[in-house]
CSV table of C-alpha atoms and ligand atoms in Angstrom, one decimal:
chain,number,residue,atom,x,y,z
A,777,MET,CA,0.0,0.0,0.0
A,778,ASN,CA,1.3,3.4,-0.9
A,779,ASN,CA,1.3,5.6,2.3
A,780,TYR,CA,3.6,8.2,1.0
A,781,VAL,CA,3.0,11.5,-0.7
A,782,CYS,CA,4.9,11.9,-3.9
A,783,SER,CA,5.2,15.6,-4.2
A,784,SER,CA,8.7,15.7,-5.6
A,785,LYS,CA,8.7,12.8,-8.0
A,786,ALA,CA,12.0,12.1,-9.7
A,787,GLN,CA,11.8,14.1,-13.0
A,788,ILE,CA,13.7,11.4,-14.9
A,789,LYS,CA,12.5,10.7,-18.4
A,790,PRO,CA,13.2,7.2,-19.7
A,791,GLU,CA,13.7,8.7,-23.2
A,792,ALA,CA,16.8,10.5,-21.9
A,793,PHE,CA,18.4,7.1,-21.3
A,794,HIS,CA,17.1,5.2,-24.4
A,795,ARG,CA,20.1,4.7,-26.7
A,796,THR,CA,22.1,2.0,-28.4
A,797,ILE,CA,25.8,1.8,-27.4
A,798,ASP,CA,28.1,-0.6,-29.3
A,799,GLY,CA,25.1,-2.5,-30.5
A,800,SER,CA,23.6,-2.9,-27.1
A,801,GLN,CA,20.4,-1.3,-25.9
A,802,VAL,CA,20.6,1.1,-22.9
A,803,ASP,CA,17.4,2.0,-21.0
A,804,LEU,CA,16.1,3.3,-17.7
A,805,TYR,CA,14.3,0.8,-15.5
A,806,THR,CA,11.9,1.8,-12.8
A,807,LEU,CA,11.4,-0.3,-9.7
A,808,THR,CA,8.5,0.7,-7.5
A,809,ASN,CA,7.8,-1.3,-4.3
A,810,LEU,CA,4.5,-1.9,-2.6
A,811,ASN,CA,5.0,1.2,-0.4
A,812,GLY,CA,5.6,3.5,-3.4
A,813,LEU,CA,9.4,3.9,-3.1
A,814,GLU,CA,11.0,4.2,-6.5
A,815,ALA,CA,14.4,3.4,-7.9
A,816,ASN,CA,15.4,4.4,-11.4
A,817,ILE,CA,18.4,2.4,-12.6
A,818,THR,CA,20.0,2.2,-16.0
A,819,ASN,CA,21.9,-0.8,-17.5
A,820,TYR,CA,24.6,1.6,-18.6
A,821,GLY,CA,27.1,1.1,-15.7
A,822,GLY,CA,24.3,-0.2,-13.5
A,823,LEU,CA,23.9,3.4,-12.4
A,824,VAL,CA,21.2,4.2,-9.8
A,825,VAL,CA,19.9,7.4,-11.2
A,826,SER,CA,17.4,8.2,-8.6
A,827,LEU,CA,16.0,6.8,-5.4
A,828,MET,CA,12.8,8.1,-4.0
A,829,VAL,CA,12.3,7.5,-0.2
A,830,PRO,CA,10.0,9.0,2.4
A,831,ASP,CA,10.9,11.7,4.9
A,832,LYS,CA,9.4,11.9,8.5
A,833,ASN,CA,6.2,13.3,7.0
A,834,GLY,CA,5.9,10.5,4.4
A,835,LYS,CA,6.9,12.8,1.6
A,836,LEU,CA,9.0,11.1,-1.0
A,837,GLY,CA,12.2,12.7,-2.1
A,838,ASP,CA,15.3,11.7,-4.1
A,839,VAL,CA,18.3,10.8,-1.9
A,840,VAL,CA,21.0,10.2,-4.4
A,841,LEU,CA,23.1,12.5,-6.6
A,842,GLY,CA,23.2,12.0,-10.4
A,843,TYR,CA,22.1,13.3,-13.8
A,844,ASP,CA,18.8,13.3,-15.5
A,845,ASN,CA,20.1,12.2,-18.9
A,846,LEU,CA,22.6,9.5,-20.1
A,847,ASN,CA,24.8,12.0,-22.0
A,848,ASP,CA,25.9,13.7,-18.8
A,849,TYR,CA,27.2,10.4,-17.4
A,850,PHE,CA,29.5,10.1,-20.4
A,851,GLY,CA,31.2,13.4,-19.3
A,852,SER,CA,32.9,14.1,-16.1
A,853,THR,CA,31.1,12.0,-13.4
A,854,PRO,CA,32.7,11.1,-10.1
A,855,TYR,CA,31.0,7.7,-10.3
A,856,PHE,CA,27.5,8.9,-9.3
A,857,GLY,CA,25.4,5.9,-8.5
A,858,ALA,CA,27.8,3.5,-10.3
A,859,LEU,CA,28.5,-0.2,-10.1
A,860,ILE,CA,32.3,-0.4,-9.5
A,861,GLY,CA,34.5,-3.2,-10.9
A,862,ARG,CA,36.6,-5.1,-11.4
A,863,TYR,CA,38.3,-3.6,-8.5
A,864,GLY,CA,36.7,-1.0,-6.1
A,865,ASN,CA,39.1,1.7,-4.9
A,866,ARG,CA,42.8,1.9,-5.6
A,867,ILE,CA,45.5,-0.6,-6.6
A,868,ALA,CA,48.9,0.9,-6.0
A,869,LYS,CA,50.7,1.8,-9.2
A,870,GLY,CA,48.1,-0.3,-11.0
A,871,ARG,CA,50.3,-3.3,-10.4
A,872,PHE,CA,49.8,-6.8,-8.9
A,873,THR,CA,51.1,-10.3,-9.3
A,874,ILE,CA,49.2,-13.6,-9.7
A,875,ASN,CA,51.0,-16.9,-9.8
A,876,GLY,CA,54.3,-15.1,-10.5
A,877,VAL,CA,53.0,-13.1,-13.4
A,878,GLU,CA,53.0,-9.3,-13.0
A,879,TYR,CA,50.1,-7.3,-14.4
A,880,GLN,CA,50.2,-3.6,-15.2
A,881,LEU,CA,46.8,-1.8,-15.3
A,882,ALA,CA,46.2,1.7,-16.7
A,883,LEU,CA,46.8,4.5,-14.2
A,884,ASN,CA,43.7,6.6,-14.0
A,885,ASP,CA,44.2,8.3,-10.6
A,886,GLY,CA,47.6,9.8,-10.4
A,887,VAL,CA,50.0,7.0,-10.0
A,888,ASN,CA,47.3,4.5,-9.2
A,889,SER,CA,44.5,2.5,-10.7
A,890,LEU,CA,41.0,3.5,-9.4
A,891,HIS,CA,37.6,1.8,-9.6
A,892,GLY,CA,38.4,-0.7,-12.4
A,893,GLY,CA,40.5,1.6,-14.7
A,894,LEU,CA,39.8,3.7,-17.7
A,895,ARG,CA,36.6,1.9,-18.6
A,896,GLY,CA,35.4,0.2,-15.5
A,897,PHE,CA,32.1,-1.6,-14.9
A,898,ASP,CA,30.5,1.8,-14.5
A,899,LYS,CA,31.0,2.6,-18.2
A,900,VAL,CA,29.9,-0.7,-19.8
A,901,VAL,CA,26.5,-1.8,-21.0
A,902,TRP,CA,25.0,-4.6,-18.8
A,903,GLN,CA,22.3,-7.0,-20.1
A,904,ALA,CA,19.2,-6.2,-18.2
A,905,GLU,CA,16.2,-8.2,-17.2
A,906,GLN,CA,13.4,-7.0,-15.1
A,907,VAL,CA,12.3,-9.7,-12.7
A,908,ASP,CA,9.7,-10.0,-9.9
A,909,SER,CA,11.1,-11.5,-6.8
A,910,PRO,CA,9.1,-12.4,-3.6
A,911,ASP,CA,11.0,-9.5,-1.9
A,912,GLY,CA,9.9,-6.9,-4.5
A,913,PRO,CA,10.6,-5.7,-8.0
A,914,ALA,CA,14.2,-6.4,-9.2
A,915,LEU,CA,16.5,-5.7,-12.1
A,916,LYS,CA,19.0,-8.4,-13.0
A,917,LEU,CA,22.1,-7.1,-14.7
A,918,SER,CA,24.7,-9.4,-16.4
A,919,TYR,CA,28.1,-8.5,-17.8
A,920,THR,CA,31.0,-10.6,-19.1
A,921,SER,CA,34.4,-8.9,-18.8
A,922,LYS,CA,36.7,-10.6,-21.3
A,923,GLU,CA,40.2,-11.8,-20.4
A,924,GLY,CA,42.5,-8.8,-20.8
A,925,GLU,CA,39.8,-6.1,-20.4
A,926,GLU,CA,41.4,-3.2,-18.6
A,927,ASP,CA,44.4,-5.6,-18.5
A,928,TYR,CA,43.0,-7.9,-15.9
A,929,PRO,CA,43.5,-11.7,-16.2
A,930,GLY,CA,40.6,-14.1,-16.7
A,931,THR,CA,37.2,-13.8,-18.2
A,932,LEU,CA,34.8,-12.7,-15.5
A,933,ARG,CA,31.1,-13.4,-15.7
A,934,CYS,CA,29.2,-11.1,-13.3
A,935,THR,CA,25.6,-10.7,-12.2
A,936,VAL,CA,24.2,-8.0,-10.1
A,937,ILE,CA,20.6,-8.0,-8.9
A,938,TYR,CA,19.1,-4.8,-7.6
A,939,THR,CA,15.8,-5.4,-5.6
A,940,LEU,CA,13.7,-2.7,-4.1
A,941,THR,CA,12.2,-4.7,-1.3
A,942,THR,CA,8.9,-4.4,0.5
A,943,LYS,CA,10.9,-3.6,3.6
A,944,ASN,CA,12.1,-0.4,1.9
A,945,GLU,CA,15.5,-1.6,1.1
A,946,LEU,CA,17.7,-1.3,-2.0
A,947,LYS,CA,19.3,-4.7,-2.0
A,948,ILE,CA,22.3,-5.4,-4.2
A,949,GLU,CA,23.4,-9.0,-4.8
A,950,TYR,CA,26.6,-9.6,-6.7
A,951,THR,CA,28.0,-12.9,-8.0
A,952,ALA,CA,30.9,-13.6,-10.3
A,953,GLU,CA,32.9,-16.5,-11.7
A,954,THR,CA,36.3,-16.5,-13.5
A,955,ASP,CA,38.1,-18.9,-15.8
A,956,LYS,CA,41.6,-17.9,-14.5
A,957,PRO,CA,42.8,-16.6,-11.2
A,958,THR,CA,42.1,-12.9,-10.9
A,959,PHE,CA,41.3,-10.2,-8.4
A,960,ILE,CA,37.8,-8.8,-7.8
A,961,ASN,CA,36.3,-6.2,-5.5
A,962,LEU,CA,32.8,-5.1,-6.6
A,963,THR,CA,30.9,-2.3,-4.9
A,964,HIS,CA,28.3,0.4,-5.4
A,965,HIS,CA,29.0,4.1,-5.5
A,966,SER,CA,25.9,6.1,-4.8
A,967,TYR,CA,26.4,9.5,-3.3
A,968,PHE,CA,23.6,9.8,-0.7
A,969,ASN,CA,22.2,13.0,0.7
A,970,LEU,CA,19.2,12.1,2.8
A,971,LYS,CA,18.2,15.8,3.3
A,972,ASP,CA,17.7,17.1,-0.2
A,973,GLY,CA,19.5,14.9,-2.7
A,974,GLY,CA,22.5,17.1,-3.0
A,975,ALA,CA,21.2,20.7,-2.8
A,976,SER,CA,23.0,21.3,0.5
A,977,ASP,CA,25.9,19.7,2.3
A,978,ILE,CA,25.9,16.4,4.3
A,979,LEU,CA,27.8,17.7,7.3
A,980,GLY,CA,24.7,17.4,9.6
A,981,HIS,CA,24.1,13.8,8.7
A,982,GLU,CA,24.8,11.6,11.8
A,983,LEU,CA,26.9,8.6,10.9
A,984,MET,CA,27.5,5.4,12.8
A,985,ILE,CA,30.0,2.7,11.7
A,986,LYS,CA,30.5,-0.5,13.6
A,987,ALA,CA,34.3,-0.6,13.3
A,988,SER,CA,37.1,-0.6,15.8
A,989,ARG,CA,39.8,-0.1,13.2
A,990,PHE,CA,40.4,1.5,9.8
A,991,THR,CA,43.1,1.3,7.2
A,992,PRO,CA,45.3,4.4,7.2
A,993,VAL,CA,46.6,5.6,3.8
A,994,ASP,CA,49.7,7.3,2.4
A,995,LYS,CA,49.7,10.5,0.5
A,996,ASP,CA,48.4,8.7,-2.7
A,997,LEU,CA,45.6,7.2,-0.7
A,998,ILE,CA,47.1,3.7,-0.7
A,999,PRO,CA,46.7,1.7,2.6
A,1000,THR,CA,49.9,1.5,4.5
A,1001,GLY,CA,48.9,-2.0,5.6
A,1002,GLU,CA,48.3,-1.0,9.2
A,1003,LEU,CA,44.9,-1.7,10.8
A,1004,ARG,CA,44.7,1.2,13.2
A,1005,PRO,CA,42.4,1.4,16.2
A,1006,VAL,CA,39.8,4.2,15.9
A,1007,ALA,CA,39.3,4.6,19.7
A,1008,GLY,CA,39.8,8.2,20.8
A,1009,THR,CA,40.2,9.5,17.3
A,1010,ARG,CA,38.0,11.3,14.7
A,1011,PHE,CA,37.6,8.0,13.0
A,1012,ASP,CA,35.5,6.5,15.8
A,1013,PHE,CA,31.9,6.5,14.6
A,1014,ASN,CA,30.8,3.7,16.9
A,1015,LYS,CA,28.5,6.3,18.5
A,1016,PRO,CA,26.4,8.2,15.9
A,1017,THR,CA,28.2,11.5,15.2
A,1018,ALA,CA,27.5,14.4,12.8
A,1019,ILE,CA,30.0,14.1,9.9
A,1020,GLY,CA,31.0,17.8,10.1
A,1021,VAL,CA,31.9,17.9,13.7
A,1022,ARG,CA,35.4,16.5,13.5
A,1023,LEU,CA,36.3,17.3,9.9
A,1024,ALA,CA,38.5,20.4,10.3
A,1025,SER,CA,41.8,19.0,11.4
A,1026,GLU,CA,45.6,18.9,11.0
A,1027,ASP,CA,45.5,15.1,11.3
A,1028,GLU,CA,47.8,13.7,8.6
A,1029,GLN,CA,45.1,11.2,7.5
A,1030,MET,CA,42.6,14.0,7.0
A,1031,LEU,CA,45.1,16.1,5.1
A,1032,PHE,CA,46.0,13.3,2.8
A,1033,ALA,CA,42.4,12.5,1.9
A,1034,LYS,CA,41.1,16.1,2.2
A,1035,GLY,CA,38.6,14.8,4.8
A,1036,TYR,CA,37.1,11.3,5.3
A,1037,ASP,CA,37.9,9.0,2.5
A,1038,HIS,CA,39.0,5.8,4.2
A,1039,ASN,CA,38.2,2.2,4.5
A,1040,TRP,CA,36.8,1.1,7.9
A,1041,VAL,CA,37.5,-2.5,9.1
A,1042,LEU,CA,34.0,-3.6,10.0
A,1043,ASP,CA,33.5,-5.4,13.3
A,1044,ARG,CA,31.5,-8.3,11.9
A,1045,GLN,CA,31.5,-12.0,12.6
A,1046,GLY,CA,31.3,-14.6,9.9
A,1047,GLU,CA,30.0,-14.0,6.4
A,1048,ASP,CA,26.3,-13.4,6.9
A,1049,LEU,CA,24.6,-10.1,6.1
A,1050,GLU,CA,25.0,-7.8,9.1
A,1051,LEU,CA,24.1,-4.3,10.1
A,1052,VAL,CA,27.4,-2.3,9.8
A,1053,ALA,CA,26.4,1.4,9.6
A,1054,SER,CA,23.6,3.9,9.7
A,1055,VAL,CA,23.0,7.5,8.7
A,1056,TYR,CA,20.4,9.7,10.2
A,1057,GLU,CA,19.5,13.2,8.9
A,1058,PRO,CA,17.7,15.2,11.5
A,1059,VAL,CA,15.9,17.8,9.2
A,1060,SER,CA,14.2,15.3,7.0
A,1061,GLY,CA,14.1,12.6,9.6
A,1062,ARG,CA,15.3,10.1,7.1
A,1063,CYS,CA,17.5,7.2,8.3
A,1064,MET,CA,19.4,4.7,6.3
A,1065,GLU,CA,21.0,1.5,7.5
A,1066,VAL,CA,23.7,-0.4,5.7
A,1067,LEU,CA,24.0,-4.1,5.9
A,1068,THR,CA,26.6,-6.1,4.2
A,1069,THR,CA,28.5,-9.4,3.9
A,1070,GLU,CA,31.8,-7.5,3.2
A,1071,PRO,CA,34.7,-7.0,5.6
A,1072,GLY,CA,35.2,-3.3,4.8
A,1073,MET,CA,33.5,0.0,4.0
A,1074,GLN,CA,34.8,3.1,2.3
A,1075,PHE,CA,33.3,6.2,3.8
A,1076,TYR,CA,33.9,9.1,1.4
A,1077,CYS,CA,32.3,12.4,2.3
A,1078,GLY,CA,32.4,14.0,-1.2
A,1079,ASN,CA,35.7,15.9,-0.6
A,1080,PHE,CA,36.3,16.2,-4.4
A,1081,LEU,CA,32.9,17.6,-5.3
A,1082,ASP,CA,33.6,21.2,-6.1
A,1083,GLY,CA,30.6,22.7,-7.9
A,1084,THR,CA,31.7,21.5,-11.4
A,1085,ASN,CA,28.9,18.9,-11.7
A,1086,LYS,CA,25.5,20.2,-12.6
A,1087,GLY,CA,23.1,17.4,-11.9
A,1088,LYS,CA,19.4,16.5,-11.7
A,1089,GLY,CA,17.0,19.4,-12.1
A,1090,GLY,CA,20.0,21.8,-12.5
A,1091,THR,CA,21.3,21.2,-9.0
A,1092,VAL,CA,25.0,22.1,-8.8
A,1093,TYR,CA,26.8,19.7,-6.5
A,1094,GLN,CA,29.0,21.7,-4.2
A,1095,HIS,CA,31.7,20.5,-1.8
A,1096,ARG,CA,30.5,17.6,0.4
A,1097,THR,CA,26.9,17.5,-0.8
A,1098,GLY,CA,27.0,13.7,-1.0
A,1099,LEU,CA,28.4,10.8,1.0
A,1100,CYS,CA,29.4,7.3,-0.2
A,1101,LEU,CA,29.3,4.2,1.9
A,1102,GLU,CA,31.0,1.6,-0.3
A,1103,THR,CA,31.0,-1.8,1.1
A,1104,GLN,CA,34.0,-3.7,-0.1
A,1105,HIS,CA,37.2,-5.7,0.5
A,1106,PHE,CA,40.0,-3.4,1.4
A,1107,PRO,CA,41.7,-1.1,-1.2
A,1108,ASP,CA,44.9,-2.5,-2.7
A,1109,SER,CA,44.4,-5.9,-1.2
A,1110,PRO,CA,46.3,-7.6,-4.0
A,1111,ASN,CA,49.4,-6.0,-2.6
A,1112,HIS,CA,48.7,-6.6,1.1
A,1113,PRO,CA,48.8,-10.3,2.0
A,1114,ASN,CA,47.6,-9.4,5.5
A,1115,PHE,CA,44.3,-8.2,4.2
A,1116,PRO,CA,41.3,-10.5,3.4
A,1117,THR,CA,42.0,-11.9,0.0
A,1118,THR,CA,40.4,-10.6,-3.1
A,1119,GLU,CA,41.6,-13.4,-5.4
A,1120,LEU,CA,39.0,-15.4,-7.2
A,1121,LYS,CA,39.9,-18.8,-8.7
A,1122,PRO,CA,38.2,-20.9,-11.3
A,1123,GLY,CA,35.5,-23.0,-9.8
A,1124,GLU,CA,34.9,-20.5,-7.0
A,1125,MET,CA,31.9,-18.2,-6.8
A,1126,TYR,CA,32.4,-14.6,-5.7
A,1127,THR,CA,29.4,-13.3,-3.8
A,1128,GLN,CA,28.6,-10.1,-2.0
A,1129,THR,CA,25.3,-8.7,-0.7
A,1130,THR,CA,24.7,-5.2,0.5
A,1131,VAL,CA,21.4,-3.6,1.6
A,1132,TYR,CA,20.6,0.1,2.0
A,1133,ARG,CA,17.6,0.1,4.2
A,1134,PHE,CA,15.4,3.2,4.7
A,1135,LEU,CA,13.5,3.6,8.0
B,1571,LIG,C1,37.3,7.2,-3.5
B,1571,LIG,C2,37.7,8.6,-3.6
B,1571,LIG,C3,37.3,9.1,-5.0
B,1571,LIG,C4,35.9,8.8,-5.2
B,1571,LIG,C5,35.4,9.2,-6.5
B,1571,LIG,C6,35.9,7.0,-3.7
B,1571,LIG,O1,35.5,5.7,-3.6
B,1571,LIG,O2,37.7,6.6,-2.2
B,1571,LIG,O3,39.0,8.9,-3.3
B,1571,LIG,O4,37.6,10.4,-5.2
B,1571,LIG,O5,35.6,7.5,-5.0
B,1571,LIG,O6,36.2,8.9,-7.5
């Protein structure tokens, strides 16, 4: 039953996403759950273009940053709403070794490889199939990344299912198989702003992360390998804390990343889906919980947004108007044997599930 008032419906026109790229059809798919929540997702890059969720008065509003037409995603986008692969976050100098063979990836972030390279999974066309699951409407996306694509070894067959569940969750289920040993770290890169979808900053959002440690980085944002305790530092989000409160700082980690842009080592047991984080925005009353099967989460507070991206409805995304909670294995794991492994071997099934739940 739809209890919500849809006074600010996402003004996204499917025609603005209808296009053929390299012989494959791109479209915009709308998932609407029983409560009237709506997600618009395109099979180009598996991008979540809009996500309409209720505020404390039951009024639906868009809580993710993005563009209202496909063309703008071809230009300069900081991975708004994107599926990230083959490897989420950075690989130092774009280099790793498997079975004694060294691989060199393209460097697309200074001296490093970031988010899958020059043409990561956010820039390819996925095969799309709209399916009805008992949990709610779903979009099944499939993509085969051929051996050598972005210089990675092995052909990787990936499936991602987005479901907008009756419990008001955007559930993302990833699976992948390879025919040769390779590295994989898939994630999702929505920029959330629970207040107004990016019209103002996210500094008043209260964040909780269940993590006793994080992975500090060097000046190129590559983990040093240390798992550093957060207790007594500005990285301790075990108690909900407004993001802006501890941002200004001479802390070396904050200077390197220009704010929060780090991987938290989640305090989770086993491999089941578990609540790992929450965000509450006091003005709208919106609250989002994050559940995942992953060992880490990148919390990035939009430090590199600088007013150059003009998004949906003409909104210009200024500094720190969106925040990302990217559930993942740790950045640069291929070069850190002490981190949980990201190697996938033939015969194994890669799985990861993450849920963004709106309360
Ligand atoms: C990274 C940031 C990067 C952003 C957009 C995040 O996942 O941690 O350093 O600027 O993605 O590219």
